[in-house]
PDB file of C-alpha atoms in Angstrom:
ATOM      1  CA  MET A   1      23.486   9.612 -39.886  1.00  0.00           C
ATOM      2  CA  THR A   2      27.021  10.059 -38.758  1.00  0.00           C
ATOM      3  CA  ALA A   3      28.702  13.093 -40.109  1.00  0.00           C
ATOM      4  CA  PHE A   4      31.726  12.444 -42.486  1.00  0.00           C
ATOM      5  CA  ARG A   5      33.630  14.959 -44.529  1.00  0.00           C
ATOM      6  CA  SER A   6      33.385  14.587 -48.271  1.00  0.00           C
ATOM      7  CA  VAL A   7      36.333  12.774 -49.888  1.00  0.00           C
ATOM      8  CA  THR A   8      37.923  13.235 -53.177  1.00  0.00           C
ATOM      9  CA  THR A   9      39.225  10.607 -55.450  1.00  0.00           C
ATOM     10  CA  ALA A  10      42.600  12.140 -55.810  1.00  0.00           C
ATOM     11  CA  PRO A  11      45.463  10.886 -53.630  1.00  0.00           C
ATOM     12  CA  HIS A  12      45.295  12.377 -50.263  1.00  0.00           C
ATOM     13  CA  ARG A  13      48.600  13.871 -49.040  1.00  0.00           C
ATOM     14  CA  THR A  14      49.231  14.001 -45.287  1.00  0.00           C
ATOM     15  CA  ALA A  15      51.810  15.858 -43.177  1.00  0.00           C
ATOM     16  CA  ALA A  16      53.780  12.689 -42.862  1.00  0.00           C
ATOM     17  CA  SER A  17      54.388  12.617 -46.716  1.00  0.00           C
ATOM     18  CA  PHE A  18      52.425   9.595 -47.506  1.00  0.00           C
ATOM     19  CA  ALA A  19      49.539   9.464 -49.865  1.00  0.00           C
ATOM     20  CA  ILE A  20      46.117   7.407 -49.702  1.00  0.00           C
ATOM     21  CA  ARG A  21      44.969   6.355 -52.989  1.00  0.00           C
ATOM     22  CA  SER A  22      42.874   3.715 -54.693  1.00  0.00           C
ATOM     23  CA  GLU A  23      44.606   0.354 -54.991  1.00  0.00           C
ATOM     24  CA  ARG A  24      46.129  -0.232 -58.285  1.00  0.00           C
ATOM     25  CA  ALA A  25      46.943  -3.595 -59.940  1.00  0.00           C
ATOM     26  CA  SER A  26      50.750  -2.819 -59.539  1.00  0.00           C
ATOM     27  CA  ASP A  27      50.208  -2.734 -55.638  1.00  0.00           C
ATOM     28  CA  VAL A  28      49.106  -6.538 -55.517  1.00  0.00           C
ATOM     29  CA  ALA A  29      52.446  -8.119 -54.995  1.00  0.00           C
ATOM     30  CA  ALA A  30      53.567  -5.449 -52.349  1.00  0.00           C
ATOM     31  CA  ARG A  31      50.124  -5.824 -50.524  1.00  0.00           C
ATOM     32  CA  GLU A  32      50.425  -9.528 -50.352  1.00  0.00           C
ATOM     33  CA  THR A  33      54.038  -9.228 -49.108  1.00  0.00           C
ATOM     34  CA  LEU A  34      52.783  -6.601 -46.571  1.00  0.00           C
ATOM     35  CA  LEU A  35      49.890  -8.877 -45.385  1.00  0.00           C
ATOM     36  CA  ASP A  36      52.205 -11.898 -44.878  1.00  0.00           C
ATOM     37  CA  ALA A  37      54.589  -9.740 -42.833  1.00  0.00           C
ATOM     38  CA  CYS A  38      51.668  -8.377 -40.610  1.00  0.00           C
ATOM     39  CA  PHE A  39      49.502 -11.493 -40.168  1.00  0.00           C
ATOM     40  CA  GLY A  40      51.858 -14.463 -40.938  1.00  0.00           C
ATOM     41  CA  ASP A  41      51.569 -17.531 -43.096  1.00  0.00           C
ATOM     42  CA  ASN A  42      48.309 -18.703 -41.695  1.00  0.00           C
ATOM     43  CA  ARG A  43      46.486 -15.606 -42.616  1.00  0.00           C
ATOM     44  CA  HIS A  44      44.525 -17.498 -45.318  1.00  0.00           C
ATOM     45  CA  GLU A  45      43.131 -19.726 -42.683  1.00  0.00           C
ATOM     46  CA  ARG A  46      41.416 -17.006 -40.591  1.00  0.00           C
ATOM     47  CA  THR A  47      37.671 -16.672 -40.175  1.00  0.00           C
ATOM     48  CA  CYS A  48      37.292 -13.456 -42.015  1.00  0.00           C
ATOM     49  CA  GLN A  49      39.552 -14.350 -44.772  1.00  0.00           C
ATOM     50  CA  ARG A  50      37.214 -17.178 -45.624  1.00  0.00           C
ATOM     51  CA  LEU A  51      34.473 -14.682 -46.100  1.00  0.00           C
ATOM     52  CA  ARG A  52      36.929 -12.702 -48.569  1.00  0.00           C
ATOM     53  CA  ASP A  53      38.127 -15.670 -50.540  1.00  0.00           C
ATOM     54  CA  GLY A  54      37.134 -15.367 -54.153  1.00  0.00           C
ATOM     55  CA  ARG A  55      35.349 -12.088 -53.738  1.00  0.00           C
ATOM     56  CA  ALA A  56      36.319  -8.674 -54.933  1.00  0.00           C
ATOM     57  CA  PRO A  57      36.470  -5.710 -52.632  1.00  0.00           C
ATOM     58  CA  ALA A  58      33.584  -3.129 -52.742  1.00  0.00           C
ATOM     59  CA  ALA A  59      33.911  -0.597 -55.536  1.00  0.00           C
ATOM     60  CA  GLY A  60      36.300   2.241 -54.570  1.00  0.00           C
ATOM     61  CA  LEU A  61      36.968   0.712 -51.227  1.00  0.00           C
ATOM     62  CA  ALA A  62      40.408  -1.006 -51.769  1.00  0.00           C
ATOM     63  CA  LEU A  63      42.919   1.635 -50.565  1.00  0.00           C
ATOM     64  CA  SER A  64      46.701   1.872 -50.451  1.00  0.00           C
ATOM     65  CA  ALA A  65      49.093   4.142 -48.529  1.00  0.00           C
ATOM     66  CA  VAL A  66      52.160   4.992 -50.360  1.00  0.00           C
ATOM     67  CA  ARG A  67      55.403   6.705 -49.073  1.00  0.00           C
ATOM     68  CA  GLY A  68      58.184   7.363 -51.330  1.00  0.00           C
ATOM     69  CA  GLY A  69      56.968   5.091 -54.107  1.00  0.00           C
ATOM     70  CA  THR A  70      56.658   2.286 -51.548  1.00  0.00           C
ATOM     71  CA  LEU A  71      53.479   0.664 -50.323  1.00  0.00           C
ATOM     72  CA  VAL A  72      53.258   1.145 -46.541  1.00  0.00           C
ATOM     73  CA  GLY A  73      49.483   0.406 -45.859  1.00  0.00           C
ATOM     74  CA  THR A  74      46.558  -1.247 -47.144  1.00  0.00           C
ATOM     75  CA  LEU A  75      42.837  -1.413 -46.299  1.00  0.00           C
ATOM     76  CA  ARG A  76      39.881  -3.224 -48.129  1.00  0.00           C
ATOM     77  CA  LEU A  77      36.071  -3.378 -47.530  1.00  0.00           C
ATOM     78  CA  TRP A  78      33.842  -6.067 -48.733  1.00  0.00           C
ATOM     79  CA  HIS A  79      30.115  -6.656 -49.161  1.00  0.00           C
ATOM     80  CA  VAL A  80      28.379  -8.812 -46.679  1.00  0.00           C
ATOM     81  CA  SER A  81      24.969  -9.627 -45.317  1.00  0.00           C
ATOM     82  CA  ALA A  82      25.196  -9.057 -41.673  1.00  0.00           C
ATOM     83  CA  GLY A  83      22.118 -11.152 -40.303  1.00  0.00           C
ATOM     84  CA  GLY A  84      20.193 -10.070 -43.291  1.00  0.00           C
ATOM     85  CA  ARG A  85      21.377  -6.529 -43.294  1.00  0.00           C
ATOM     86  CA  ASP A  86      23.559  -4.973 -46.105  1.00  0.00           C
ATOM     87  CA  ALA A  87      26.961  -4.130 -44.759  1.00  0.00           C
ATOM     88  CA  LEU A  88      30.579  -3.807 -45.447  1.00  0.00           C
ATOM     89  CA  MET A  89      33.231  -5.876 -43.722  1.00  0.00           C
ATOM     90  CA  LEU A  90      36.395  -4.039 -43.079  1.00  0.00           C
ATOM     91  CA  GLY A  91      39.794  -5.762 -43.365  1.00  0.00           C
ATOM     92  CA  PRO A  92      42.489  -6.414 -43.423  1.00  0.00           C
ATOM     93  CA  LEU A  93      44.068  -3.246 -42.359  1.00  0.00           C
ATOM     94  CA  ALA A  94      47.865  -3.541 -42.473  1.00  0.00           C
ATOM     95  CA  VAL A  95      50.522  -0.927 -41.997  1.00  0.00           C
ATOM     96  CA  ALA A  96      54.345  -1.558 -42.632  1.00  0.00           C
ATOM     97  CA  ALA A  97      56.527  -1.572 -39.366  1.00  0.00           C
ATOM     98  CA  GLU A  98      58.488   1.413 -40.322  1.00  0.00           C
ATOM     99  CA  ALA A  99      55.379   3.587 -40.979  1.00  0.00           C
ATOM    100  CA  ARG A 100      53.343   2.638 -37.840  1.00  0.00           C
ATOM    101  CA  SER A 101      54.156   5.774 -36.067  1.00  0.00           C
ATOM    102  CA  LEU A 102      52.962   8.053 -38.987  1.00  0.00           C
ATOM    103  CA  GLY A 103      49.255   7.806 -38.613  1.00  0.00           C
ATOM    104  CA  VAL A 104      48.987   5.579 -41.863  1.00  0.00           C
ATOM    105  CA  GLY A 105      46.386   3.199 -40.159  1.00  0.00           C
ATOM    106  CA  ALA A 106      44.260   6.121 -39.033  1.00  0.00           C
ATOM    107  CA  ALA A 107      44.433   7.969 -42.352  1.00  0.00           C
ATOM    108  CA  LEU A 108      43.278   4.646 -44.148  1.00  0.00           C
ATOM    109  CA  MET A 109      40.495   4.214 -41.701  1.00  0.00           C
ATOM    110  CA  ASN A 110      39.157   7.788 -42.120  1.00  0.00           C
ATOM    111  CA  ALA A 111      39.496   7.758 -45.928  1.00  0.00           C
ATOM    112  CA  ALA A 112      37.561   4.342 -46.078  1.00  0.00           C
ATOM    113  CA  LEU A 113      34.705   5.376 -43.866  1.00  0.00           C
ATOM    114  CA  MET A 114      34.354   8.833 -45.698  1.00  0.00           C
ATOM    115  CA  ILE A 115      34.149   6.910 -48.991  1.00  0.00           C
ATOM    116  CA  ALA A 116      31.716   4.259 -47.640  1.00  0.00           C
ATOM    117  CA  ALA A 117      29.485   7.013 -46.215  1.00  0.00           C
ATOM    118  CA  SER A 118      29.649   9.131 -49.560  1.00  0.00           C
ATOM    119  CA  ARG A 119      28.703   6.038 -51.559  1.00  0.00           C
ATOM    120  CA  GLY A 120      25.725   5.422 -49.316  1.00  0.00           C
ATOM    121  CA  HIS A 121      26.781   2.344 -47.441  1.00  0.00           C
ATOM    122  CA  GLY A 122      24.849   1.799 -44.172  1.00  0.00           C
ATOM    123  CA  ALA A 123      27.232  -0.021 -41.881  1.00  0.00           C
ATOM    124  CA  VAL A 124      30.622  -1.410 -41.411  1.00  0.00           C
ATOM    125  CA  ILE A 125      31.457  -4.419 -39.375  1.00  0.00           C
ATOM    126  CA  LEU A 126      34.990  -5.837 -38.521  1.00  0.00           C
ATOM    127  CA  LEU A 127      36.795  -8.302 -36.329  1.00  0.00           C
ATOM    128  CA  GLY A 128      39.394  -6.367 -34.409  1.00  0.00           C
ATOM    129  CA  ASP A 129      40.821  -4.786 -31.330  1.00  0.00           C
ATOM    130  CA  ALA A 130      38.199  -2.685 -29.673  1.00  0.00           C
ATOM    131  CA  PRO A 131      40.470  -0.176 -28.094  1.00  0.00           C
ATOM    132  CA  TYR A 132      41.802   0.742 -31.488  1.00  0.00           C
ATOM    133  CA  TYR A 133      38.652   0.776 -33.511  1.00  0.00           C
ATOM    134  CA  ALA A 134      36.680   2.649 -30.785  1.00  0.00           C
ATOM    135  CA  ARG A 135      38.130   5.947 -31.740  1.00  0.00           C
ATOM    136  CA  PHE A 136      36.548   5.524 -35.224  1.00  0.00           C
ATOM    137  CA  GLY A 137      33.086   4.913 -33.586  1.00  0.00           C
ATOM    138  CA  PHE A 138      33.044   0.971 -33.704  1.00  0.00           C
ATOM    139  CA  SER A 139      31.627  -0.940 -30.846  1.00  0.00           C
ATOM    140  CA  VAL A 140      29.823  -4.156 -29.814  1.00  0.00           C
ATOM    141  CA  ASP A 141      26.479  -2.456 -29.371  1.00  0.00           C
ATOM    142  CA  LYS A 142      24.725  -3.950 -32.376  1.00  0.00           C
ATOM    143  CA  THR A 143      26.941  -6.984 -33.152  1.00  0.00           C
ATOM    144  CA  SER A 144      25.938  -9.388 -30.198  1.00  0.00           C
ATOM    145  CA  GLU A 145      23.517 -11.420 -32.336  1.00  0.00           C
ATOM    146  CA  LEU A 146      25.858 -11.864 -35.307  1.00  0.00           C
ATOM    147  CA  GLU A 147      27.917 -14.847 -36.230  1.00  0.00           C
ATOM    148  CA  LEU A 148      30.935 -15.454 -38.367  1.00  0.00           C
ATOM    149  CA  PRO A 149      31.584 -18.793 -40.257  1.00  0.00           C
ATOM    150  CA  GLY A 150      34.186 -20.115 -37.757  1.00  0.00           C
ATOM    151  CA  ALA A 151      35.771 -19.526 -34.467  1.00  0.00           C
ATOM    152  CA  PHE A 152      35.892 -15.792 -33.235  1.00  0.00           C
ATOM    153  CA  GLU A 153      36.124 -13.723 -30.092  1.00  0.00           C
ATOM    154  CA  ARG A 154      32.824 -12.142 -29.549  1.00  0.00           C
ATOM    155  CA  ALA A 155      34.347  -8.984 -27.977  1.00  0.00           C
ATOM    156  CA  ARG A 156      36.255  -8.348 -31.249  1.00  0.00           C
ATOM    157  CA  LEU A 157      33.154  -8.320 -33.519  1.00  0.00           C
ATOM    158  CA  LEU A 158      32.582  -4.575 -33.953  1.00  0.00           C
ATOM    159  CA  GLY A 159      30.116  -2.512 -35.948  1.00  0.00           C
ATOM    160  CA  LEU A 160      29.564   1.085 -36.912  1.00  0.00           C
ATOM    161  CA  GLU A 161      26.500   2.538 -38.306  1.00  0.00           C
ATOM    162  CA  LEU A 162      27.033   5.221 -41.216  1.00  0.00           C
ATOM    163  CA  VAL A 163      23.312   5.466 -41.333  1.00  0.00           C
ATOM    164  CA  ASP A 164      21.292   5.469 -38.036  1.00  0.00           C
ATOM    165  CA  GLY A 165      19.548   2.116 -37.516  1.00  0.00           C
ATOM    166  CA  ALA A 166      21.402   0.406 -40.219  1.00  0.00           C
ATOM    167  CA  LEU A 167      22.135  -2.628 -37.915  1.00  0.00           C
ATOM    168  CA  ASP A 168      19.008  -2.504 -35.885  1.00  0.00           C
ATOM    169  CA  GLY A 169      17.886  -6.175 -35.170  1.00  0.00           C
ATOM    170  CA  ALA A 170      20.828  -7.560 -37.114  1.00  0.00           C
ATOM    171  CA  ALA A 171      20.989 -11.285 -36.138  1.00  0.00           C
ATOM    172  CA  GLY A 172      22.364 -14.378 -37.699  1.00  0.00           C
ATOM    173  CA  PRO A 173      25.174 -15.266 -39.890  1.00  0.00           C
ATOM    174  CA  ILE A 174      27.597 -12.785 -41.710  1.00  0.00           C
ATOM    175  CA  LEU A 175      27.724 -14.017 -45.365  1.00  0.00           C
ATOM    176  CA  ALA A 176      29.641 -12.700 -48.341  1.00  0.00           C
ATOM    177  CA  THR A 177      27.536 -11.126 -50.866  1.00  0.00           C
ATOM    178  CA  GLY A 178      30.062  -9.170 -53.069  1.00  0.00           C
ATOM    179  CA  ALA A 179      30.857  -9.771 -56.764  1.00  0.00           C
ATOM    180  CA  ARG A 180      33.128 -12.780 -57.515  1.00  0.00           C
ATOM    181  CA  GLU A 181      36.801 -11.817 -58.004  1.00  0.00           C
ATOM    182  CA  ARG A 182      37.779 -11.781 -61.666  1.00  0.00           C
ATOM    183  CA  LYS A 183      40.741 -13.703 -62.519  1.00  0.00           C
ATOM    184  CA  ALA A 184      43.515 -11.882 -64.357  1.00  0.00           C
ATOM    185  CA  ARG A 185      43.261 -12.737 -67.993  1.00  0.00           C
ATOM    186  CA  ARG A 186      46.305 -14.238 -69.524  1.00  0.00           C
ATOM    187  CA  SER A 187      47.719 -12.736 -72.634  1.00  0.00           C
ATOM    188  CA  ARG A 188      47.336 -14.633 -76.059  1.00  0.00           C
ATOM    189  CA  LYS A 189      51.037 -15.461 -75.927  1.00  0.00           C
ATOM    190  CA  GLU A 190      50.693 -17.061 -72.501  1.00  0.00           C
ATOM    191  CA  ARG A 191      47.500 -19.023 -73.525  1.00  0.00           C
ATOM    192  CA  MET A 192      49.483 -20.338 -76.478  1.00  0.00           C
ATOM    193  CA  VAL A 193      52.457 -21.415 -74.401  1.00  0.00           C
ATOM    194  CA  SER A 194      50.241 -23.271 -71.879  1.00  0.00           C
ATOM    195  CA  CYS A 195      48.442 -25.081 -74.629  1.00  0.00           C
ATOM    196  CA  ALA A 196      51.701 -26.187 -76.144  1.00  0.00           C
ATOM    197  CA  ALA A 197      53.236 -27.340 -72.837  1.00  0.00           C
TER     198      ALA A 197
END
């Protein structure tokens, strides 16, 4: 098993004065704005987004980076079957332009991987830039036989075993397996107004 330090659930303060914490409902609007700024208007059409659509992130694995009360980074992990093997799919990872030199992305990655390992998850896969993610241990070594539902660049499909052998023999489609996302419940007053309209 890959060695990871234990992680606490309290916000993690860094030297660059930002905190990594669990995502809150109050982060949603800022997260969506940040994702639009980082990935553009067509982000909902991308291959990995189709896996995430309608699914809730894995428990405890939706993280926010906050600096001075403002959301400056986000990262989420999702349950998938990677060719029949239970795994997590990482993404999207996004950092606000003004915070990119502060180490926010690395702090989010390290926190997410430590939490995933501490919760007993065996592997994480992602679609991303190999030079960036290699420093966290990601590689193409065990993803060559996996397929995504849509076009993708093979060299960008990366994996990391948190438990040795978790991706041994993984072959076939990557499919969403996580819980369905719950729609926000409307208040009684909102329901009454929509019925009257």
